Tab-separated table of C-alpha atoms in Angstrom:
chain	number	residue	atom	x	y	z
R	1	MET	CA	-21.804	-9.826	35.204
R	2	ARG	CA	-19.183	-11.245	32.628
R	3	MET	CA	-19.659	-8.459	29.908
R	4	HIS	CA	-19.646	-5.743	32.542
R	5	THR	CA	-16.519	-7.158	34.198
R	6	SER	CA	-14.788	-7.339	30.837
R	7	LEU	CA	-15.808	-3.687	29.845
R	8	ALA	CA	-14.266	-2.574	33.185
R	9	SER	CA	-11.063	-4.598	32.362
R	10	LEU	CA	-10.726	-3.047	29.217
R	11	GLY	CA	-11.260	0.549	30.469
R	12	ALA	CA	-8.353	-0.077	33.115
R	13	LEU	CA	-5.980	-0.965	30.381
R	14	LEU	CA	-7.210	2.336	28.484
R	15	LEU	CA	-6.744	4.613	31.312
R	16	PRO	CA	-2.880	5.091	31.414
R	17	PHE	CA	-2.433	5.447	27.566
R	18	ALA	CA	-3.647	9.154	27.295
R	19	SER	CA	-0.742	10.392	29.423
R	20	ALA	CA	1.691	7.737	28.761
R	21	GLN	CA	5.273	8.755	27.441
R	22	SER	CA	6.013	7.963	24.032
R	23	PRO	CA	8.253	9.525	20.857
R	24	GLY	CA	7.965	13.258	20.417
R	25	GLY	CA	8.059	14.612	23.903
R	26	THR	CA	4.791	15.396	26.335
R	27	GLY	CA	2.924	18.545	24.886
R	28	SER	CA	-0.085	19.833	26.002
R	29	SER	CA	-3.593	20.873	24.020
R	30	ASN	CA	-4.277	24.337	24.317
R	31	VAL	CA	-7.162	24.565	21.948
R	32	SER	CA	-10.692	24.625	23.171
R	33	SER	CA	-13.807	23.377	21.674
R	34	SER	CA	-17.123	22.250	22.088
R	35	LEU	CA	-17.438	18.497	22.529
R	36	GLY	CA	-19.476	16.426	20.814
R	37	PRO	CA	-19.810	16.183	17.030
R	38	ASP	CA	-19.696	19.367	14.849
R	39	GLU	CA	-22.544	20.011	12.121
R	40	HIS	CA	-20.557	17.598	9.733
R	41	GLY	CA	-20.475	14.661	12.215
R	42	PHE	CA	-16.803	15.008	13.123
R	43	TYR	CA	-15.549	14.693	16.652
R	44	TRP	CA	-12.562	17.190	16.877
R	45	ILE	CA	-9.510	16.718	18.920
R	46	TYR	CA	-6.313	19.035	19.340
R	47	SER	CA	-2.651	19.399	20.543
R	48	GLU	CA	0.210	21.449	19.610
R	49	GLY	CA	0.791	21.107	15.477
R	50	LEU	CA	-2.193	19.038	14.850
R	51	SER	CA	-5.698	19.024	14.858
R	52	ALA	CA	-7.805	15.577	13.841
R	53	ALA	CA	-11.219	14.744	13.183
R	54	PHE	CA	-12.950	11.300	13.688
R	55	ILE	CA	-16.344	9.627	13.158
R	56	PRO	CA	-18.026	6.505	14.836
R	57	TYR	CA	-18.406	4.773	11.457
R	58	GLY	CA	-15.436	2.375	11.496
R	59	ALA	CA	-13.779	4.339	14.408
R	60	SER	CA	-12.687	6.375	11.283
R	61	ILE	CA	-10.166	9.424	11.012
R	62	ALA	CA	-11.644	11.672	8.756
R	63	LYS	CA	-9.033	14.684	8.850
R	64	LEU	CA	-5.673	15.105	9.962
R	65	LEU	CA	-4.338	18.654	9.520
R	66	ILE	CA	-0.674	19.981	10.021
R	67	ASN	CA	1.166	22.978	8.778
R	68	ASP	CA	3.720	22.278	5.984
R	69	LYS	CA	7.151	23.898	5.708
R	70	TYR	CA	5.728	27.056	4.396
R	71	GLY	CA	3.108	27.423	7.378
R	72	VAL	CA	0.174	26.296	4.916
R	73	GLU	CA	-2.405	23.946	6.665
R	74	ARG	CA	-2.581	20.562	4.509
R	75	ASP	CA	-5.049	18.025	5.469
R	76	VAL	CA	-2.986	14.911	4.752
R	77	VAL	CA	-5.477	11.910	4.961
R	78	ALA	CA	-8.178	10.821	2.294
R	79	GLY	CA	-11.743	11.223	3.186
R	80	PHE	CA	-15.054	12.939	2.793
R	81	ASP	CA	-16.433	16.432	3.888
R	82	ASN	CA	-19.229	14.935	6.418
R	83	ALA	CA	-19.775	11.762	8.216
R	84	THR	CA	-22.810	10.687	6.356
R	85	ALA	CA	-20.751	10.073	3.103
R	86	TYR	CA	-18.881	7.434	4.512
R	87	THR	CA	-21.923	5.398	5.237
R	88	LEU	CA	-23.126	5.996	1.371
R	89	ASP	CA	-19.742	5.313	-0.397
R	90	ALA	CA	-20.519	1.871	-2.299
R	91	ALA	CA	-16.829	1.526	-3.137
R	92	HIS	CA	-16.181	1.422	0.675
R	93	PRO	CA	-12.257	1.338	0.382
R	94	HIS	CA	-11.826	1.113	4.221
R	95	LEU	CA	-11.247	4.843	4.379
R	96	GLY	CA	-9.319	5.714	7.658
R	97	GLY	CA	-11.275	2.891	9.727
R	98	VAL	CA	-10.208	0.102	11.772
R	99	PRO	CA	-10.692	-3.359	9.866
R	100	GLY	CA	-11.422	-5.978	12.183
R	101	ARG	CA	-12.287	-8.515	13.942
R	102	TYR	CA	-9.366	-9.713	11.419
R	103	ALA	CA	-7.536	-7.274	9.290
R	104	ASN	CA	-6.064	-8.090	5.905
R	105	ARG	CA	-7.018	-11.291	3.967
R	106	ILE	CA	-7.778	-15.123	5.041
R	107	GLN	CA	-7.186	-17.618	2.653
R	108	ASN	CA	-10.365	-19.652	1.572
R	109	SER	CA	-12.530	-17.704	4.283
R	110	THR	CA	-11.512	-20.527	6.578
R	111	PHE	CA	-9.419	-21.104	9.555
R	112	GLU	CA	-8.934	-23.916	12.416
R	113	ILE	CA	-8.753	-23.321	16.208
R	114	ASP	CA	-8.113	-26.443	18.235
R	115	GLY	CA	-9.183	-28.974	15.837
R	116	GLN	CA	-12.318	-27.190	14.838
R	117	THR	CA	-12.722	-25.559	11.235
R	118	TYR	CA	-14.772	-22.264	11.018
R	119	HIS	CA	-16.046	-20.848	7.510
R	120	ILE	CA	-16.333	-17.168	7.639
R	121	ASP	CA	-18.026	-14.785	5.346
R	122	PRO	CA	-16.176	-14.259	2.086
R	123	ASN	CA	-16.149	-10.709	0.349
R	124	GLU	CA	-13.064	-10.647	-2.480
R	125	ASN	CA	-12.004	-12.298	-5.471
R	126	PRO	CA	-15.224	-13.769	-6.502
R	127	THR	CA	-15.264	-16.972	-8.901
R	128	PRO	CA	-17.690	-19.228	-10.728
R	129	GLU	CA	-17.025	-21.695	-8.044
R	130	ALA	CA	-17.122	-19.194	-5.338
R	131	PRO	CA	-19.547	-16.362	-6.464
R	132	LYS	CA	-19.225	-14.334	-3.162
R	133	GLY	CA	-15.524	-14.612	-2.977
R	134	ALA	CA	-12.427	-16.772	-2.682
R	135	ASP	CA	-11.358	-15.119	0.412
R	136	THR	CA	-12.092	-12.560	3.245
R	137	LEU	CA	-10.730	-9.079	3.456
R	138	HIS	CA	-10.883	-6.880	6.573
R	139	GLY	CA	-13.196	-8.855	8.307
R	140	GLY	CA	-15.979	-9.601	5.678
R	141	PRO	CA	-18.606	-7.775	4.038
R	142	ASP	CA	-19.681	-6.319	7.356
R	143	GLY	CA	-16.446	-6.140	8.967
R	144	TRP	CA	-15.953	-3.453	11.751
R	145	ASP	CA	-15.162	-0.307	9.530
R	146	TYR	CA	-18.899	-0.940	7.951
R	147	ARG	CA	-20.375	-0.651	11.441
R	148	ASN	CA	-21.029	2.712	14.022
R	149	PHE	CA	-18.835	2.224	17.124
R	150	THR	CA	-20.028	4.010	20.241
R	151	VAL	CA	-18.231	7.135	21.504
R	152	VAL	CA	-17.700	6.467	25.307
R	153	SER	CA	-15.157	9.457	25.737
R	154	HIS	CA	-14.240	12.473	24.130
R	155	SER	CA	-12.134	15.301	25.591
R	156	ASN	CA	-10.067	18.061	23.771
R	157	ASP	CA	-7.238	15.829	22.857
R	158	SER	CA	-8.673	12.290	22.988
R	159	VAL	CA	-11.551	10.198	21.800
R	160	THR	CA	-12.532	6.771	22.619
R	161	PHE	CA	-14.829	4.435	20.690
R	162	SER	CA	-16.109	0.913	21.481
R	163	ILE	CA	-17.736	-1.827	19.745
R	164	VAL	CA	-19.470	-5.281	20.747
R	165	ASP	CA	-19.033	-7.803	17.912
R	166	PRO	CA	-21.314	-10.434	18.610
R	167	ASP	CA	-20.556	-14.410	18.666
R	168	GLY	CA	-21.110	-15.583	14.903
R	169	LYS	CA	-20.945	-12.433	13.272
R	170	GLU	CA	-19.358	-12.610	9.852
R	171	GLY	CA	-18.918	-16.369	11.018
R	172	PHE	CA	-16.378	-15.477	13.632
R	173	PRO	CA	-16.724	-17.540	16.929
R	174	GLY	CA	-17.215	-15.996	20.177
R	175	GLU	CA	-18.178	-12.284	21.312
R	176	VAL	CA	-15.413	-9.758	21.096
R	177	ILE	CA	-15.543	-6.148	22.992
R	178	SER	CA	-13.124	-3.665	21.750
R	179	TYR	CA	-12.001	-0.113	22.522
R	180	ILE	CA	-10.321	2.344	20.187
R	181	THR	CA	-8.596	5.212	21.876
R	182	TYR	CA	-7.185	7.945	19.513
R	183	THR	CA	-5.038	11.104	21.525
R	184	LEU	CA	-2.987	13.800	20.022
R	185	ARG	CA	-0.094	15.632	21.569
R	186	ASN	CA	2.743	17.636	20.635
R	187	PHE	CA	2.751	16.651	16.966
R	188	THR	CA	1.934	13.031	17.611
R	189	TRP	CA	-1.017	10.844	17.177
R	190	ASP	CA	-1.223	8.227	19.528
R	191	ILE	CA	-3.529	5.072	18.790
R	192	LYS	CA	-4.439	2.362	21.344
R	193	MET	CA	-6.552	-0.653	20.552
R	194	VAL	CA	-7.583	-2.883	22.988
R	195	ALA	CA	-9.777	-6.239	22.192
R	196	LEU	CA	-10.972	-8.882	24.594
R	197	ALA	CA	-12.469	-12.351	23.690
R	198	THR	CA	-15.286	-12.961	26.272
R	199	THR	CA	-16.751	-16.310	25.279
R	200	LYS	CA	-14.939	-18.263	22.832
R	201	LYS	CA	-11.302	-18.596	21.354
R	202	THR	CA	-11.110	-16.396	18.314
R	203	PRO	CA	-8.758	-14.494	16.010
R	204	ILE	CA	-8.410	-10.995	16.593
R	205	MET	CA	-5.899	-8.804	14.368
R	206	LEU	CA	-6.758	-5.200	14.077
R	207	SER	CA	-5.091	-2.278	12.058
R	208	SER	CA	-5.638	1.397	10.904
R	209	HIS	CA	-6.250	1.777	7.231
R	210	VAL	CA	-5.432	5.422	6.587
R	211	TYR	CA	-5.079	6.702	2.919
R	212	TRP	CA	-1.957	9.238	3.279
R	213	ASN	CA	-0.745	12.142	1.067
R	214	LEU	CA	1.472	14.421	2.891
R	215	ASP	CA	1.131	16.931	0.192
R	216	GLY	CA	-2.462	17.214	1.127
R	217	PHE	CA	-2.945	16.480	-2.606
R	218	ALA	CA	-1.992	19.896	-3.235
R	219	ASN	CA	1.309	19.423	-4.918
R	220	ASN	CA	1.453	21.264	-8.169
R	221	GLU	CA	4.236	19.111	-9.885
R	222	THR	CA	2.579	15.831	-9.420
R	223	ASN	CA	-0.785	14.334	-8.192
R	224	THR	CA	0.750	11.027	-7.170
R	225	ALA	CA	2.526	10.279	-3.950
R	226	LEU	CA	5.257	8.417	-5.757
R	227	ASN	CA	7.246	11.328	-4.748
R	228	HIS	CA	7.203	10.262	-1.051
R	229	THR	CA	10.305	8.909	0.479
R	230	PHE	CA	9.664	5.760	2.374
R	231	TYR	CA	11.867	3.715	4.944
R	232	LEU	CA	11.559	0.757	6.776
R	233	PRO	CA	14.965	0.236	8.775
R	234	TYR	CA	13.777	-3.094	10.413
R	235	SER	CA	12.463	-4.909	7.543
R	236	GLY	CA	14.570	-6.926	5.301
R	237	GLN	CA	11.995	-9.737	4.784
R	238	ARG	CA	8.440	-9.837	3.686
R	239	VAL	CA	5.605	-12.003	3.526
R	240	GLY	CA	5.293	-14.080	0.151
R	241	VAL	CA	1.849	-13.981	-1.472
R	242	ASP	CA	0.250	-15.441	-4.511
R	243	ASN	CA	-1.407	-13.495	-7.503
R	244	ILE	CA	-4.324	-12.618	-5.431
R	245	LEU	CA	-2.315	-11.427	-2.224
R	246	ILE	CA	-2.775	-14.583	-0.275
R	247	PRO	CA	0.076	-15.527	1.966
R	248	THR	CA	1.916	-18.799	0.794
R	249	GLY	CA	3.853	-19.453	4.121
R	250	ASP	CA	7.082	-18.407	2.429
R	251	ILE	CA	9.265	-15.594	4.097
R	252	LEU	CA	11.120	-13.843	1.349
R	253	ALA	CA	14.399	-11.613	1.401
R	254	ASN	CA	14.377	-8.209	0.331
R	255	LYS	CA	17.686	-8.155	-1.097
R	256	GLN	CA	19.526	-5.193	-1.073
R	257	GLY	CA	18.689	-2.795	-4.197
R	258	SER	CA	15.464	-4.569	-5.110
R	259	VAL	CA	12.123	-3.250	-5.391
R	260	ASN	CA	10.938	-4.499	-2.107
R	261	ASP	CA	14.075	-2.976	-0.384
R	262	PHE	CA	13.303	-0.084	1.859
R	263	TRP	CA	15.356	-1.292	4.694
R	264	SER	CA	18.754	-0.429	3.335
R	265	ALA	CA	18.110	3.141	2.749
R	266	PRO	CA	15.154	5.523	2.298
R	267	LYS	CA	13.977	6.019	-1.242
R	268	GLN	CA	11.161	7.402	-3.208
R	269	ILE	CA	7.968	5.021	-3.338
R	270	GLY	CA	8.176	5.340	-7.442
R	271	ALA	CA	12.181	4.852	-7.664
R	272	ASP	CA	12.047	1.174	-8.811
R	273	LEU	CA	8.443	1.037	-10.150
R	274	GLN	CA	9.861	0.768	-13.696
R	275	GLN	CA	11.693	-2.722	-12.811
R	276	PRO	CA	10.559	-5.947	-14.161
R	277	GLU	CA	10.398	-7.098	-10.751
R	278	ALA	CA	7.794	-4.347	-10.056
R	279	ASP	CA	5.214	-5.998	-12.417
R	280	GLY	CA	3.070	-8.563	-10.411
R	281	ASN	CA	4.374	-7.216	-7.080
R	282	CYS	CA	1.198	-6.305	-5.697
R	283	GLY	CA	-0.774	-9.354	-7.369
R	284	PHE	CA	-1.753	-10.377	-11.120
R	285	ASN	CA	-1.253	-7.499	-13.390
R	286	CYS	CA	-0.548	-4.877	-10.778
R	287	THR	CA	2.671	-2.791	-10.593
R	288	GLY	CA	3.243	-1.237	-6.923
R	289	TYR	CA	3.066	-2.418	-3.535
R	290	ASP	CA	0.578	-4.005	-1.451
R	291	THR	CA	2.962	-5.719	0.633
R	292	CYS	CA	3.516	-6.930	4.246
R	293	TRP	CA	7.240	-6.158	5.641
R	294	ILE	CA	8.533	-8.131	8.725
R	295	ILE	CA	9.520	-5.658	11.465
R	296	ASN	CA	12.514	-7.442	12.882
R	297	ARG	CA	14.071	-5.398	15.904
R	298	ASP	CA	14.817	-8.494	18.199
R	299	GLN	CA	18.270	-8.709	16.589
R	300	ASP	CA	19.188	-5.652	18.624
R	301	GLY	CA	18.083	-7.290	21.617
R	302	PRO	CA	15.348	-5.964	24.008
R	303	TYR	CA	13.551	-2.915	22.921
R	304	ASP	CA	10.987	-0.171	23.837
R	305	TRP	CA	9.090	0.528	21.078
R	306	ARG	CA	8.427	3.808	22.122
R	307	ALA	CA	12.077	4.844	22.622
R	308	GLU	CA	13.123	7.939	20.591
R	309	GLY	CA	14.684	7.184	17.148
R	310	GLY	CA	13.114	3.480	17.133
R	311	PHE	CA	10.607	4.153	14.536
R	312	VAL	CA	9.643	1.254	12.408
R	313	ALA	CA	8.574	3.400	9.318
R	314	ARG	CA	9.031	6.796	7.971
R	315	LEU	CA	7.238	8.441	4.978
R	316	GLN	CA	8.314	12.151	3.925
R	317	SER	CA	7.749	14.647	1.226
R	318	ALA	CA	10.346	16.995	0.228
R	319	TRP	CA	7.396	19.150	-1.701
R	320	SER	CA	5.731	19.778	1.801
R	321	GLY	CA	8.452	19.036	4.096
R	322	ILE	CA	5.813	17.022	6.215
R	323	GLN	CA	7.368	13.907	7.726
R	324	VAL	CA	6.064	11.121	9.939
R	325	ASP	CA	7.586	8.587	11.945
R	326	VAL	CA	5.462	5.550	12.739
R	327	TYR	CA	6.433	3.745	15.884
R	328	THR	CA	4.282	0.646	17.258
R	329	ASP	CA	4.538	-2.659	19.591
R	330	GLN	CA	3.281	-4.718	16.329
R	331	GLU	CA	5.798	-6.912	14.257
R	332	ALA	CA	4.458	-6.419	10.631
R	333	PHE	CA	3.917	-3.588	8.440
R	334	GLN	CA	1.790	-3.197	5.292
R	335	MET	CA	2.147	-0.715	2.753
R	336	TYR	CA	-0.323	-0.167	-0.263
R	337	SER	CA	0.672	2.352	-2.946
R	338	CYS	CA	-3.117	2.921	-4.240
R	339	ASN	CA	-2.599	0.831	-7.126
R	340	GLY	CA	-6.145	0.537	-7.571
R	341	GLN	CA	-7.481	4.181	-7.229
R	342	ASN	CA	-8.572	5.416	-10.569
R	343	ALA	CA	-9.866	8.895	-10.109
R	344	THR	CA	-13.250	8.373	-8.850
R	345	MET	CA	-12.502	8.954	-5.244
R	346	PRO	CA	-13.077	12.990	-4.718
R	347	LEU	CA	-11.069	15.185	-2.663
R	348	LYS	CA	-12.157	17.119	0.453
R	349	THR	CA	-12.499	20.951	0.299
R	350	THR	CA	-9.584	21.144	2.570
R	351	GLN	CA	-7.276	19.437	-0.124
R	352	GLY	CA	-6.061	19.681	-3.418
R	353	LEU	CA	-5.679	22.538	-6.137
R	354	PHE	CA	-8.693	24.423	-7.625
R	355	ASN	CA	-9.431	25.396	-11.032
R	356	ASN	CA	-6.618	23.652	-12.475
R	357	SER	CA	-7.444	21.177	-15.314
R	358	ASP	CA	-4.117	19.690	-15.080
R	359	PHE	CA	-5.085	18.265	-11.302
R	360	PRO	CA	-8.721	16.965	-11.253
R	361	ARG	CA	-9.928	17.010	-7.820
R	362	THR	CA	-9.912	13.336	-7.628
R	363	ILE	CA	-7.471	10.519	-6.242
R	364	PRO	CA	-5.623	8.782	-9.059
R	365	GLN	CA	-3.543	5.729	-9.418
R	366	TYR	CA	-0.771	6.031	-6.707
R	367	GLY	CA	-2.417	9.090	-5.463
R	368	CYS	CA	-1.997	7.968	-1.865
R	369	LEU	CA	-0.689	5.349	0.311
R	370	VAL	CA	-1.855	3.108	3.052
R	371	MET	CA	0.337	2.193	5.952
R	372	GLU	CA	-0.867	-0.419	8.370
R	373	VAL	CA	0.734	-1.689	11.760
R	374	GLU	CA	-0.217	-5.150	12.355
R	375	ASP	CA	0.928	-8.690	13.093
R	376	TRP	CA	1.608	-11.334	10.145
R	377	ILE	CA	-1.191	-11.287	7.978
R	378	ASP	CA	-3.239	-14.818	7.760
R	379	ALA	CA	-1.020	-16.268	10.451
R	380	ILE	CA	-3.966	-18.051	11.693
R	381	ASN	CA	-3.799	-20.276	8.406
R	382	HIS	CA	0.283	-20.904	9.114
R	383	PRO	CA	0.782	-22.448	12.168
R	384	GLU	CA	4.257	-23.060	11.384
R	385	TRP	CA	5.021	-19.259	11.686
R	386	GLN	CA	4.056	-19.795	15.548
R	387	ARG	CA	2.138	-16.515	16.018
R	388	GLU	CA	-0.840	-18.114	18.039
R	389	LYS	CA	-0.088	-16.014	20.971
R	390	ARG	CA	-0.321	-12.902	18.831
R	391	GLN	CA	-3.380	-13.742	16.865
R	392	ILE	CA	-6.067	-16.204	18.998
R	393	TYR	CA	-7.595	-15.025	21.961
R	394	GLY	CA	-9.829	-16.545	24.373
R	395	PRO	CA	-11.736	-15.851	27.808
R	396	GLY	CA	-9.644	-15.364	30.718
R	397	GLY	CA	-6.632	-14.712	28.610
R	398	ASP	CA	-4.557	-11.618	28.087
R	399	PRO	CA	-6.408	-9.185	25.693
R	400	TYR	CA	-5.432	-8.010	22.071
R	401	ILE	CA	-3.412	-4.861	22.204
R	402	LEU	CA	-2.129	-2.650	19.425
R	403	GLN	CA	-0.336	0.575	20.011
R	404	ALA	CA	1.241	3.208	17.671
R	405	SER	CA	2.435	6.596	17.500
R	406	TYR	CA	2.636	8.695	14.596
R	407	VAL	CA	5.398	11.439	15.065
R	408	PHE	CA	5.355	14.311	12.774
R	409	SER	CA	8.023	16.792	11.862
R	410	ILE	CA	9.470	19.047	9.145
R	411	ASN	CA	11.881	17.838	6.805
R	412	ASP	CA	12.369	19.142	3.316
R	413	THR	CA	15.754	17.294	2.378
R	414	ALA	CA	15.070	15.615	-1.057
R	415	MET	CA	15.622	11.874	-1.934
R	416	SER	CA	15.720	10.050	-4.899
């Protein structure tokens, strides 16, 4: 009975979201489609200006189609041409899915709740002393984006996935039930994630791990995304990390003009990568970004995260003219500049250039970027940050909720 009640509560939370007002207007879907998966295993949804395909594996987005400034349709997210390929990919770069039940890294694969220490399954940075890994990334070796979700609702403009994460899975305490809803409307992709801890206190922090290239990987001048302009208007601070990207507990200033300054003005992602400060910026022997910026909107008083112009991040390509503004209720933002890509991930048939030896049909280093809305990473190991109410959830308490809207437009202004 408890489980059924929890599911009903989650469903009630999800019902208003599809019709909720948020940035970019209301819009309506006028593209008809047969519901259910297509021959490639994709669940399609549509709205004015956008169409997108999703798969149950990881509740992942597989395609997002939008016309560029010339009217050419671009698929701006990395992925595969069919759903089966996601389950066969041994590299598993968390491609478009929902990492959970705790996104990003957990130091030493341990945390403490109410005086009890929990040891979860490690899966990153193996050492002789810790052959399975020194930390846990994105929920562990069988985190949420390794699993098939259940499709519980699918309409012309919305799809909802659900997962039941058992007590003890990957070492996490307690059962968690979650719903992930994706909706399209009027050039906007809305995300709502709801999760409920039903039996024990447990950490919950989700995100969306999409690999973006606003040129559809088809730019005939460069095959990287370093030409994309990035802007974080509320992010004058970031989480300090060590050389394997584990938070140290320090909150660092992004001084104006520094490599990590995207708050004082928009700039291209590659603008400062030749600076000495960029070396090691994303970990040992790594040049680029894999950085968690703090979103500080409280300085302006009470705010509505949906209010027009209140985006926390903007990504834009002058080449395609495609721009996306990210609105969210979350208080941190991670950007990864695909430093680890090495031209082994193939492009989809909807992407890239053909018959051009200068531009192989793979994603090179810096050929994409990941944008993750989330809370402060590994805050469960930093009680001094006082994030418990946003990261530790228990039966009878509030549910975990993440909301975000990705608002697309055309802006071909060139920036350096």
